[in-house]
Short mmCIF file of C-alpha atoms and ligand atoms in Angstrom, two decimals:
data_model
loop_
_atom_site.label_atom_id
_atom_site.label_comp_id
_atom_site.label_asym_id
_atom_site.label_seq_id
_atom_site.Cartn_x
_atom_site.Cartn_y
_atom_site.Cartn_z
CA MET A 231 23.23 43.76 -33.85
CA ASN A 232 25.58 46.21 -32.24
CA LEU A 233 29.01 45.45 -34.06
CA LYS A 234 31.07 47.75 -31.91
CA PRO A 235 32.36 45.34 -29.36
CA LEU A 236 33.09 43.04 -31.96
CA ILE A 237 35.17 45.59 -34.06
CA LEU A 238 36.81 46.77 -30.93
CA GLY A 239 37.36 43.22 -29.81
CA LEU A 240 38.95 42.23 -33.16
CA ILE A 241 41.23 45.21 -33.04
CA PHE A 242 42.27 44.76 -29.67
CA PHE A 243 43.38 41.02 -30.29
CA ILE A 244 45.30 41.73 -33.56
CA PRO A 245 48.48 42.77 -31.96
CA ASN A 246 50.71 45.46 -33.78
CA LEU A 247 48.51 46.35 -36.25
CA THR A 248 49.25 50.07 -36.24
CA ILE A 249 51.57 51.43 -38.85
CA SER A 250 55.00 52.16 -38.13
CA GLN A 251 58.28 53.44 -38.87
CA ASN A 252 59.11 50.14 -40.74
CA SER A 253 55.78 50.56 -42.93
CA GLY A 254 57.95 50.14 -46.03
CA LEU A 255 58.32 46.36 -44.94
CA SER A 256 55.60 43.89 -45.51
CA ARG A 257 54.15 42.04 -42.60
CA ASP A 258 55.93 38.92 -43.33
CA SER A 259 59.47 40.69 -43.25
CA ILE A 260 58.35 42.56 -40.05
CA GLN A 261 57.41 39.21 -38.50
CA ALA A 262 60.53 37.47 -39.69
CA LEU A 263 62.75 40.26 -38.25
CA THR A 264 60.86 40.34 -35.00
CA ARG A 265 61.19 36.53 -34.66
CA GLN A 266 64.99 36.90 -35.34
CA ASP A 267 65.39 39.57 -32.82
CA HIS A 268 63.40 37.83 -30.22
CA GLN A 269 65.63 34.62 -30.73
CA LEU A 270 68.89 36.47 -30.55
CA MET A 271 67.78 37.94 -27.09
CA MET A 272 67.14 34.71 -25.93
CA GLU A 273 70.40 33.39 -27.13
CA ARG A 274 72.29 36.11 -25.35
CA LEU A 275 70.03 35.41 -22.09
CA GLY A 276 71.03 31.50 -22.47
CA ILE A 277 67.49 30.54 -22.73
CA GLU A 278 66.41 27.67 -24.90
CA SER A 279 62.70 27.67 -24.77
CA LEU A 280 59.83 29.73 -23.12
CA ARG A 281 56.66 28.90 -21.61
CA PRO A 282 53.87 29.71 -23.99
CA GLY A 283 51.31 32.14 -22.77
CA PRO A 284 47.36 31.48 -22.73
CA SER A 285 45.20 32.30 -25.70
CA GLY A 286 42.96 35.77 -25.54
CA ASP A 287 40.31 33.71 -27.40
CA PRO A 288 38.01 32.56 -24.61
CA SER A 289 36.75 29.64 -26.70
CA ALA A 290 40.19 28.39 -27.11
CA LEU A 291 41.44 24.99 -25.26
CA ASN A 292 44.43 27.13 -23.57
CA ALA A 293 42.18 30.13 -22.92
CA ALA A 294 43.56 32.43 -20.47
CA ASN A 295 42.15 31.76 -16.97
CA SER A 296 39.04 33.74 -16.32
CA ASP A 297 37.79 32.27 -13.34
CA GLU A 298 38.10 33.92 -10.10
CA SER A 299 38.22 31.01 -7.93
CA LYS A 300 41.38 29.63 -9.72
CA ALA A 301 43.27 33.27 -9.51
CA ASN A 302 46.28 32.91 -7.07
CA THR A 303 46.71 34.76 -3.79
CA TYR A 304 50.02 36.17 -3.55
CA GLU A 305 52.06 35.58 -0.60
CA THR A 306 55.03 36.76 -2.44
CA VAL A 307 54.23 40.28 -3.48
CA PRO A 308 57.01 42.69 -2.58
CA ASP A 309 56.18 45.28 -0.29
CA PRO A 310 56.83 48.89 -1.86
CA LEU A 311 57.39 50.12 1.74
CA ILE A 312 60.14 47.76 2.65
CA PHE A 313 63.58 48.40 1.42
CA GLU A 314 65.71 45.76 -0.31
CA ASP A 315 67.71 45.26 2.76
CA GLY A 316 64.61 44.48 4.82
CA GLU A 317 64.34 48.10 6.73
CA THR A 318 61.20 49.62 6.70
CA VAL A 319 60.26 52.94 4.85
CA LYS A 320 59.01 55.41 7.62
CA ASN A 321 58.72 58.57 6.11
CA LYS A 322 58.66 60.83 3.06
CA PRO A 323 62.69 60.98 2.75
CA ASP A 324 62.79 57.30 3.08
CA TRP A 325 60.27 56.90 0.55
CA GLU A 326 62.44 59.01 -1.99
CA LYS A 327 65.39 56.56 -1.26
CA ARG A 328 63.01 53.61 -1.88
CA ARG A 329 61.89 55.18 -4.94
CA VAL A 330 65.27 55.11 -6.58
CA GLU A 331 65.55 51.47 -5.72
CA LEU A 332 62.30 50.70 -7.43
CA ILE A 333 63.36 52.43 -10.34
CA GLU A 334 66.44 50.61 -10.71
CA LEU A 335 64.62 47.30 -10.51
CA PHE A 336 62.01 48.29 -12.97
CA ASP A 337 64.83 49.49 -15.23
CA LYS A 338 66.90 46.26 -14.90
CA GLU A 339 64.21 43.71 -15.03
CA ILE A 340 61.16 45.04 -16.74
CA TYR A 341 61.01 48.28 -18.89
CA GLY A 342 64.74 48.69 -19.52
CA ARG A 343 66.95 51.76 -19.04
CA THR A 344 66.41 55.01 -20.89
CA PRO A 345 69.74 56.06 -22.21
CA GLN A 346 71.19 58.67 -20.06
CA LYS A 347 72.44 60.76 -23.08
CA LEU A 348 70.10 61.14 -25.68
CA PRO A 349 70.31 63.64 -28.74
CA ASP A 350 68.52 66.98 -28.78
CA LEU A 351 65.33 67.55 -30.55
CA SER A 352 64.01 70.71 -32.19
CA TRP A 353 60.19 71.42 -32.62
CA GLU A 354 58.98 72.57 -35.91
CA LEU A 355 55.63 74.16 -36.29
CA LEU A 356 54.18 72.52 -39.45
CA TRP A 357 50.96 74.42 -39.44
CA GLU A 358 48.89 76.42 -37.21
CA LYS A 359 45.02 77.18 -37.47
CA ASP A 360 42.09 78.26 -35.71
CA THR A 361 39.16 75.82 -35.95
CA LEU A 362 35.98 74.98 -34.26
CA ILE A 363 35.63 71.66 -32.19
CA GLY A 364 32.43 70.95 -30.70
CA GLY A 365 31.43 74.58 -31.36
CA ILE A 366 34.43 75.75 -29.27
CA GLU A 367 37.00 78.12 -30.96
CA THR A 368 40.48 76.54 -30.61
CA SER A 369 43.88 77.26 -31.86
CA TYR A 370 45.39 74.24 -33.22
CA ARG A 371 48.97 73.22 -34.04
CA LYS A 372 50.67 70.41 -35.60
CA MET A 373 54.36 69.99 -34.75
CA GLU A 374 56.95 67.71 -35.69
CA GLY A 375 59.88 67.11 -33.29
CA MET A 376 63.20 66.49 -35.25
CA VAL A 377 65.70 64.37 -33.51
CA ASP A 378 69.35 65.35 -34.08
CA ASN A 379 70.87 62.27 -35.80
CA SER A 380 74.12 63.56 -36.61
CA GLU A 381 75.80 60.77 -34.86
CA PHE A 382 74.15 58.19 -36.94
CA PRO A 383 72.52 59.80 -40.07
CA GLU A 384 71.36 56.50 -41.45
CA ILE A 385 68.45 56.70 -39.08
CA SER A 386 66.04 59.53 -38.90
CA VAL A 387 63.45 59.92 -35.98
CA SER A 388 60.88 62.65 -35.66
CA ILE A 389 57.92 62.84 -33.50
CA ASP A 390 54.45 63.84 -34.65
CA PHE A 391 52.44 65.86 -32.11
CA GLU A 392 49.37 68.01 -32.28
CA TYR A 393 47.64 69.97 -29.60
CA ALA A 394 44.65 72.44 -29.32
CA ILE A 395 43.94 75.32 -26.99
CA PRO A 396 40.74 76.81 -26.41
CA LYS A 397 40.94 80.57 -27.94
CA SER A 398 38.81 81.84 -24.99
CA ALA A 399 41.54 81.10 -22.53
CA ALA A 400 42.42 84.21 -20.74
CA SER A 401 45.51 82.75 -19.10
CA SER A 402 47.32 79.39 -19.27
CA VAL A 403 45.41 76.25 -19.25
CA PRO A 404 45.84 72.56 -18.22
CA LEU A 405 46.06 70.15 -21.00
CA VAL A 406 45.34 66.30 -21.45
CA MET A 407 47.74 64.57 -23.53
CA GLU A 408 46.94 61.42 -25.20
CA PHE A 409 48.80 58.56 -26.61
CA GLY A 410 47.16 58.66 -30.31
CA TRP A 411 46.44 55.65 -32.45
CA LYS A 412 46.99 55.99 -36.24
CA TRP A 413 45.41 53.90 -38.38
CA PRO A 414 46.96 52.03 -41.30
CA LYS A 415 46.12 53.16 -44.76
CA GLY A 416 43.00 51.36 -45.90
CA MET A 417 41.83 50.40 -42.57
CA ARG A 418 38.65 51.98 -41.08
CA ARG A 419 38.60 53.53 -37.78
CA PRO A 420 36.27 52.10 -35.35
CA PRO A 421 33.20 54.03 -35.24
CA SER A 422 32.81 56.90 -32.93
CA PRO A 423 30.85 56.33 -29.96
CA PRO A 424 27.67 58.86 -29.81
CA GLY A 425 28.12 62.20 -27.60
CA PRO A 426 30.83 64.42 -27.60
CA SER A 427 34.52 63.33 -28.24
CA TRP A 428 36.85 63.32 -25.00
CA GLN A 429 38.48 66.29 -27.02
CA GLU A 430 35.29 68.09 -26.94
CA GLN A 431 34.72 67.28 -23.20
CA VAL A 432 38.19 68.50 -22.32
CA LEU A 433 37.72 71.72 -24.07
CA LYS A 434 34.48 72.58 -22.53
CA GLU A 435 36.34 72.51 -19.39
CA GLY A 436 38.57 75.03 -20.74
CA TRP A 437 41.39 72.63 -20.78
CA GLY A 438 43.43 71.95 -24.05
CA PHE A 439 44.28 68.77 -25.52
CA GLY A 440 47.34 67.06 -27.17
CA ILE A 441 47.77 63.99 -29.33
CA LEU A 442 51.11 62.21 -29.69
CA ILE A 443 51.49 59.51 -32.13
CA PRO A 444 54.31 57.16 -30.47
CA ASN A 445 54.51 54.88 -33.72
CA SER A 446 56.14 57.95 -35.45
CA TYR A 447 59.33 57.49 -33.36
CA GLN A 448 59.26 53.94 -32.42
CA ALA A 449 57.61 51.19 -34.20
CA ASP A 450 55.31 48.77 -32.29
CA HIS A 451 57.34 45.54 -32.99
CA GLY A 452 60.54 43.79 -32.57
CA ALA A 453 61.65 44.41 -36.19
CA GLY A 454 61.50 48.25 -35.50
CA LEU A 455 64.04 47.98 -32.33
CA ARG A 456 66.90 48.69 -34.70
CA SER A 457 65.45 51.72 -36.03
CA GLY A 458 63.42 54.44 -34.23
CA ILE A 459 64.95 56.32 -31.12
CA ILE A 460 66.04 52.85 -29.87
CA GLY A 461 67.77 52.09 -33.05
CA LEU A 462 69.40 55.49 -33.29
CA ILE A 463 70.93 55.27 -29.88
CA ASN A 464 72.11 51.96 -30.65
CA LYS A 465 73.27 52.84 -34.12
CA GLY A 466 71.27 50.10 -35.67
CA GLU A 467 72.65 47.46 -33.67
CA PRO A 468 70.60 45.03 -31.31
CA ARG A 469 69.74 46.11 -27.94
CA ASP A 470 71.81 45.15 -24.60
CA LEU A 471 69.62 43.12 -22.15
CA ASP A 472 68.75 46.05 -19.80
CA ASP A 473 68.08 48.52 -22.92
CA TRP A 474 64.89 50.21 -23.07
CA GLY A 475 62.00 48.72 -24.39
CA THR A 476 59.32 50.41 -26.48
CA LEU A 477 57.17 51.55 -23.37
CA LYS A 478 60.14 53.62 -22.32
CA ALA A 479 60.65 55.00 -25.69
CA TRP A 480 57.27 55.90 -26.10
CA ALA A 481 57.34 57.61 -22.62
CA TRP A 482 60.46 59.64 -23.80
CA GLY A 483 58.41 61.16 -26.55
CA GLU A 484 55.78 62.47 -24.27
CA SER A 485 58.30 63.92 -22.10
CA ARG A 486 59.75 65.68 -25.07
CA ALA A 487 56.23 66.93 -26.04
CA LEU A 488 55.99 68.25 -22.48
CA ASP A 489 59.46 70.17 -22.78
CA LEU A 490 57.54 71.83 -25.84
CA LEU A 491 54.47 72.79 -23.77
CA GLU A 492 56.59 74.20 -20.97
CA THR A 493 57.57 76.82 -23.36
CA ASP A 494 54.13 77.66 -24.62
CA PRO A 495 52.75 80.53 -22.35
CA LYS A 496 49.09 79.29 -23.24
CA VAL A 497 49.67 76.11 -21.26
CA ASP A 498 49.81 75.42 -17.70
CA ALA A 499 52.64 72.90 -17.73
CA GLN A 500 52.20 71.99 -14.17
CA LYS A 501 48.73 70.73 -14.87
CA VAL A 502 49.16 68.24 -17.83
CA VAL A 503 47.39 65.13 -17.62
CA ILE A 504 48.60 61.86 -19.50
CA GLU A 505 46.19 59.37 -20.96
CA GLY A 506 46.39 56.14 -22.99
CA LEU A 507 44.61 52.91 -23.70
CA SER A 508 45.65 49.39 -23.63
CA ARG A 509 49.45 49.26 -24.89
CA TYR A 510 49.20 53.04 -24.60
CA GLY A 511 47.53 52.78 -21.41
CA LYS A 512 50.77 50.88 -20.32
CA ALA A 513 52.85 53.64 -21.94
CA ALA A 514 50.79 56.39 -20.03
CA LEU A 515 51.43 54.53 -16.48
CA VAL A 516 55.19 54.20 -17.26
CA THR A 517 55.33 57.98 -18.39
CA MET A 518 53.44 59.14 -15.10
CA ALA A 519 55.74 56.90 -12.90
CA TYR A 520 58.90 58.02 -14.50
CA ASP A 521 58.35 61.65 -15.17
CA ASP A 522 57.05 63.61 -12.09
CA ARG A 523 56.34 66.55 -14.29
CA PHE A 524 53.06 65.07 -15.34
CA ALA A 525 50.26 65.98 -12.83
CA VAL A 526 47.83 63.38 -13.26
CA GLY A 527 47.19 60.00 -15.05
CA LEU A 528 44.14 58.28 -16.74
CA ILE A 529 45.25 54.94 -17.45
CA GLY A 530 42.99 53.08 -19.85
CA SER A 531 42.54 49.18 -19.73
CA SER A 532 46.32 48.80 -19.46
CA GLY A 533 46.27 45.20 -18.20
CA ALA A 534 49.48 43.20 -18.00
CA GLY A 535 52.71 45.16 -18.39
CA GLY A 536 50.39 48.14 -17.08
CA ALA A 537 48.66 48.21 -13.84
CA LYS A 538 47.57 44.71 -13.35
CA LEU A 539 49.62 42.50 -10.98
CA LEU A 540 51.80 40.28 -13.11
CA ARG A 541 51.66 37.66 -10.54
CA ARG A 542 47.87 37.15 -10.98
CA THR A 543 47.00 34.17 -12.92
CA PHE A 544 44.03 35.87 -14.64
CA GLY A 545 43.69 37.04 -18.14
CA GLU A 546 46.93 38.12 -20.02
CA GLN A 547 50.30 36.64 -18.55
CA VAL A 548 53.81 37.45 -18.40
CA GLU A 549 54.41 34.59 -20.94
CA ASN A 550 52.13 36.68 -23.43
CA LEU A 551 54.23 39.78 -22.58
CA ALA A 552 57.56 37.97 -23.11
CA SER A 553 56.56 36.31 -26.49
CA SER A 554 57.68 37.69 -29.84
CA GLY A 555 54.58 39.76 -30.24
CA GLU A 556 55.06 41.88 -27.36
CA TYR A 557 58.56 41.47 -25.92
CA HIS A 558 59.67 44.76 -27.48
CA TRP A 559 57.43 46.75 -25.23
CA PHE A 560 59.94 45.60 -22.41
CA ALA A 561 63.97 45.11 -21.69
CA PRO A 562 65.06 41.89 -23.08
CA ASN A 563 65.77 40.71 -19.59
CA PHE A 564 61.95 40.57 -19.00
CA ILE A 565 61.93 37.44 -21.34
CA LYS A 566 63.74 35.30 -18.53
CA TYR A 567 60.43 35.63 -16.54
CA ALA A 568 58.90 33.26 -18.87
CA GLY A 569 61.77 31.02 -19.31
CA PRO A 570 63.89 29.80 -16.29
CA LEU A 571 62.15 32.30 -14.08
CA THR A 572 58.64 32.63 -13.20
CA PRO A 573 56.40 35.87 -12.38
CA THR A 574 56.69 35.22 -8.71
CA ASP A 575 60.52 35.96 -9.24
CA LEU A 576 60.01 39.42 -10.38
CA PRO A 577 61.47 41.65 -7.84
CA VAL A 578 58.86 44.40 -8.23
CA ASP A 579 55.18 44.11 -9.54
CA ALA A 580 52.45 46.58 -10.94
CA HIS A 581 51.46 48.07 -7.61
CA GLU A 582 55.01 49.40 -7.37
CA LEU A 583 54.76 51.07 -10.80
CA ILE A 584 51.59 52.67 -9.44
CA ALA A 585 53.35 53.70 -6.25
CA LEU A 586 56.00 55.54 -8.50
CA CYS A 587 53.23 58.03 -9.61
CA ALA A 588 52.54 58.84 -5.76
CA PRO A 589 51.56 61.26 -4.50
CA ARG A 590 50.21 62.57 -7.97
CA PRO A 591 46.55 61.34 -8.84
CA VAL A 592 46.00 58.39 -11.08
CA PHE A 593 42.54 57.23 -12.34
CA ILE A 594 42.54 53.48 -13.47
CA SER A 595 39.82 52.89 -15.95
CA VAL A 596 38.62 49.50 -17.41
CA GLY A 597 35.82 48.34 -19.55
CA SER A 598 33.08 45.68 -18.80
CA PRO A 599 34.15 42.12 -18.61
CA GLU A 600 31.24 41.17 -20.71
CA VAL A 601 31.88 43.64 -23.37
CA GLU A 602 35.68 44.10 -23.27
CA GLY A 603 36.54 40.49 -22.02
CA GLN A 604 38.69 39.33 -19.05
CA TRP A 605 42.02 39.63 -20.74
CA ILE A 606 42.80 42.98 -19.14
CA ASP A 607 42.11 41.54 -15.63
CA ALA A 608 40.06 44.44 -14.07
CA LYS A 609 40.52 42.92 -10.61
CA GLY A 610 44.18 42.40 -11.11
CA MET A 611 44.42 46.21 -11.59
CA PHE A 612 42.25 47.16 -8.55
CA GLU A 613 44.47 44.79 -6.28
CA ALA A 614 47.56 46.51 -7.57
CA MET A 615 46.03 49.92 -6.70
CA VAL A 616 45.08 48.55 -2.94
CA LEU A 617 48.64 47.56 -2.78
CA ALA A 618 49.88 51.05 -3.77
CA ASP A 619 47.65 52.65 -1.46
CA PRO A 620 49.76 52.62 1.51
CA VAL A 621 52.45 54.52 -0.26
CA TYR A 622 49.90 57.31 -1.07
CA GLU A 623 48.87 57.23 2.61
CA LEU A 624 52.62 57.65 3.73
CA LEU A 625 52.77 60.59 1.49
CA GLY A 626 49.55 62.11 3.17
CA LYS A 627 47.10 61.66 0.37
CA ASN A 628 43.68 60.27 0.38
CA PRO A 629 43.41 56.64 0.19
CA LEU A 630 40.86 54.49 -1.83
CA SER A 631 37.60 54.10 0.24
CA THR A 632 37.61 50.36 0.00
CA SER A 633 40.01 47.33 -0.53
CA GLN A 634 36.75 45.24 -1.74
CA PHE A 635 36.62 45.12 -5.68
CA PRO A 636 33.63 47.26 -6.66
CA THR A 637 30.96 46.35 -8.80
CA ILE A 638 30.60 47.39 -12.34
CA GLN A 639 30.05 51.47 -12.77
CA THR A 640 30.67 52.14 -9.16
CA PHE A 641 33.04 55.01 -9.04
CA LEU A 642 35.58 54.97 -6.34
CA ASP A 643 36.58 58.63 -6.50
CA ARG A 644 37.28 59.90 -3.04
CA GLY A 645 40.97 58.87 -3.19
CA ASP A 646 44.00 60.23 -5.10
CA LEU A 647 43.77 56.75 -6.79
CA ALA A 648 40.38 56.55 -8.54
CA PHE A 649 38.95 53.45 -10.21
CA ARG A 650 36.11 52.98 -12.44
CA GLN A 651 34.98 50.02 -14.69
CA HIS A 652 32.53 51.22 -17.29
CA GLU A 653 29.76 49.46 -19.10
CA GLY A 654 31.51 49.54 -22.44
CA GLY A 655 34.27 47.75 -24.43
CA HIS A 656 37.99 48.25 -24.81
CA THR A 657 37.86 52.11 -24.64
CA VAL A 658 38.17 54.75 -22.12
CA GLY A 659 34.94 56.41 -23.60
CA PRO A 660 32.49 55.94 -21.02
CA ASN A 661 34.80 57.18 -18.20
CA TRP A 662 35.69 60.48 -19.71
CA PRO A 663 33.09 62.46 -18.00
CA PHE A 664 33.87 60.58 -14.48
CA PHE A 665 37.42 61.35 -14.89
CA ILE A 666 36.76 64.98 -15.48
CA GLU A 667 34.79 65.39 -12.60
CA TRP A 668 37.40 63.84 -10.37
CA ALA A 669 40.23 65.64 -12.02
CA ARG A 670 38.73 69.26 -11.90
CA LYS A 671 39.75 69.56 -8.03
CA TYR A 672 43.48 69.14 -9.36
CA LEU A 673 43.42 71.00 -12.41
CA HIS A 674 40.96 74.01 -11.82
C1 GCU B 4 47.18 42.83 -27.11
C2 GCU B 4 47.85 42.67 -25.99
C3 GCU B 4 47.54 43.72 -24.70
C4 GCU B 4 47.56 45.01 -25.19
C5 GCU B 4 46.61 45.00 -26.44
C6 GCU B 4 46.44 46.21 -27.10
O1 GCU B 4 45.86 42.18 -26.67
O2 GCU B 4 47.96 41.39 -25.44
O3 GCU B 4 48.63 43.65 -23.73
O4 GCU B 4 47.04 45.87 -24.21
O5 GCU B 4 47.04 44.18 -27.37
O6 GCU B 4 47.34 47.31 -26.85
O7 GCU B 4 45.51 46.44 -27.73
#
C-alpha cells in the first residue's frame, strides 16, 4: 500500500503542528491561550458566536462540500477593474490607483496592516560551506536575521534563513525562495519523493535556492501573537482589530531575506521567485502581492485564504479560517465574516489578491482531488485566476488560454498566469519541472 498520500494527508489536516516560538509551552497551554485570544478578539468585535466551518474529513456528517453542482455561482464577486466609486479602471495609471484601494481593503478586512515602522534587522552569517547537492558544487550559507528589540527586550525575534548558490555561476544568478517547514523534534519528515529534489532541479538550471523558516519569527498559532515579530511591535499586548496576521508577518520576513539577497553580488535580486505550499502557499501569494520586488510566484495548494475564491461554497470555507485554529493568519477583523457578516460581504476576494501580483508571472499549482482531496478547491483557485486575467491583459500581459477548468495534468502555460493540477497529493513536487520550464523565459 502506498502510504505517502495518507501520511501527507494526515500532516495536512493536523493544523499547526509545526514547532514555533512558543515551543516551550505544552500543546494544551497553546490551545488554551489561543482560545482566549480568539475569544478576546470576538468580544472586541462584538461577536457572540460564529458559524462553524465544515469538516475537512470527507466522511464526516458535516463534510465540506465537494459536489460541483452544489457550489455557488457568484453574482457578487467584486470587479478588480471597477473603482470603489463605480468608475472603470481604463489604463495602467488607473490600475496603480485601484491597486492602492485594493491593498487598503485587504489590509483592513483580511490580512491586516503591516506596521509602518518596524525595527531594524541585522543579518549574521552563522556558517558558510562548500557542498555538493545533486552533484552540483554550491556555496551554502546559513544566516540569522537579528531583529533590534531594544524597545521591548522581553521579546527577542530572529529569522532563520539559508541559501545556496551554484559555484560555477560566472555572474549573478536567479534564486528560488521557499517558505520552509521545520519538523518538530521526534516527528519524522514525510518520505522524499523519488527523483531529484526541487533544490537539485533549480541548481541544475544554474539558479540558487533559499529556505526561510517562518516559524522562527512568528509562531503558527493564536497563542504566539503576543510574541514573535507581531508581539514585539505590540510590546506583548493583544492585536488591534486591523493589525497584521501571521501571513503578513511571514511575508515581512521574506522581504527582509530579499533585502539581504540584494546585497549579495552572486544573486540577481531582480529575478527572485517566491514559493510555498499550503499555509505557506497562502503566505507566498501574500508576499508576491505586497512586495513587487519578487519577480515570479509559485503558489502551491494555497486554497482558502490563498488563491481560492472565498465566496465559493466548495472545500475549506471562511468559517474554518476564522476559527481559533486559523484566525491568527488574518487580521482580527476577518473573523466578522464568519459571524454577523458572510463571505459575500467581503469587499475583495482572492482573484484580486492574484491581480495585485500583476504584471508579474504567477504559477498556481495543485494536486489531484483523488490524492490531495477537495479541501483546497482547485477549481476555486482556477476561477480566481480567470477573474484576475483582465488585469493582466490591461497591463499588456498574456492571458490564460482558456476560461474552462482544464482536466488534470493539463498545463496551461501560455499565459503569464499559469495553472497545473498534478497527479500527486499535497505537495508542489510533480509540478516543479513544469514550473521550471515555464519560468525559464522570465529568469534566463
Ligand atoms: C489546514 C488548513 C488549510 C491549510 C493547511 C496547511 O488544512 O485548513 O487552510 O492550508 O492546513 O497549511 O497544511
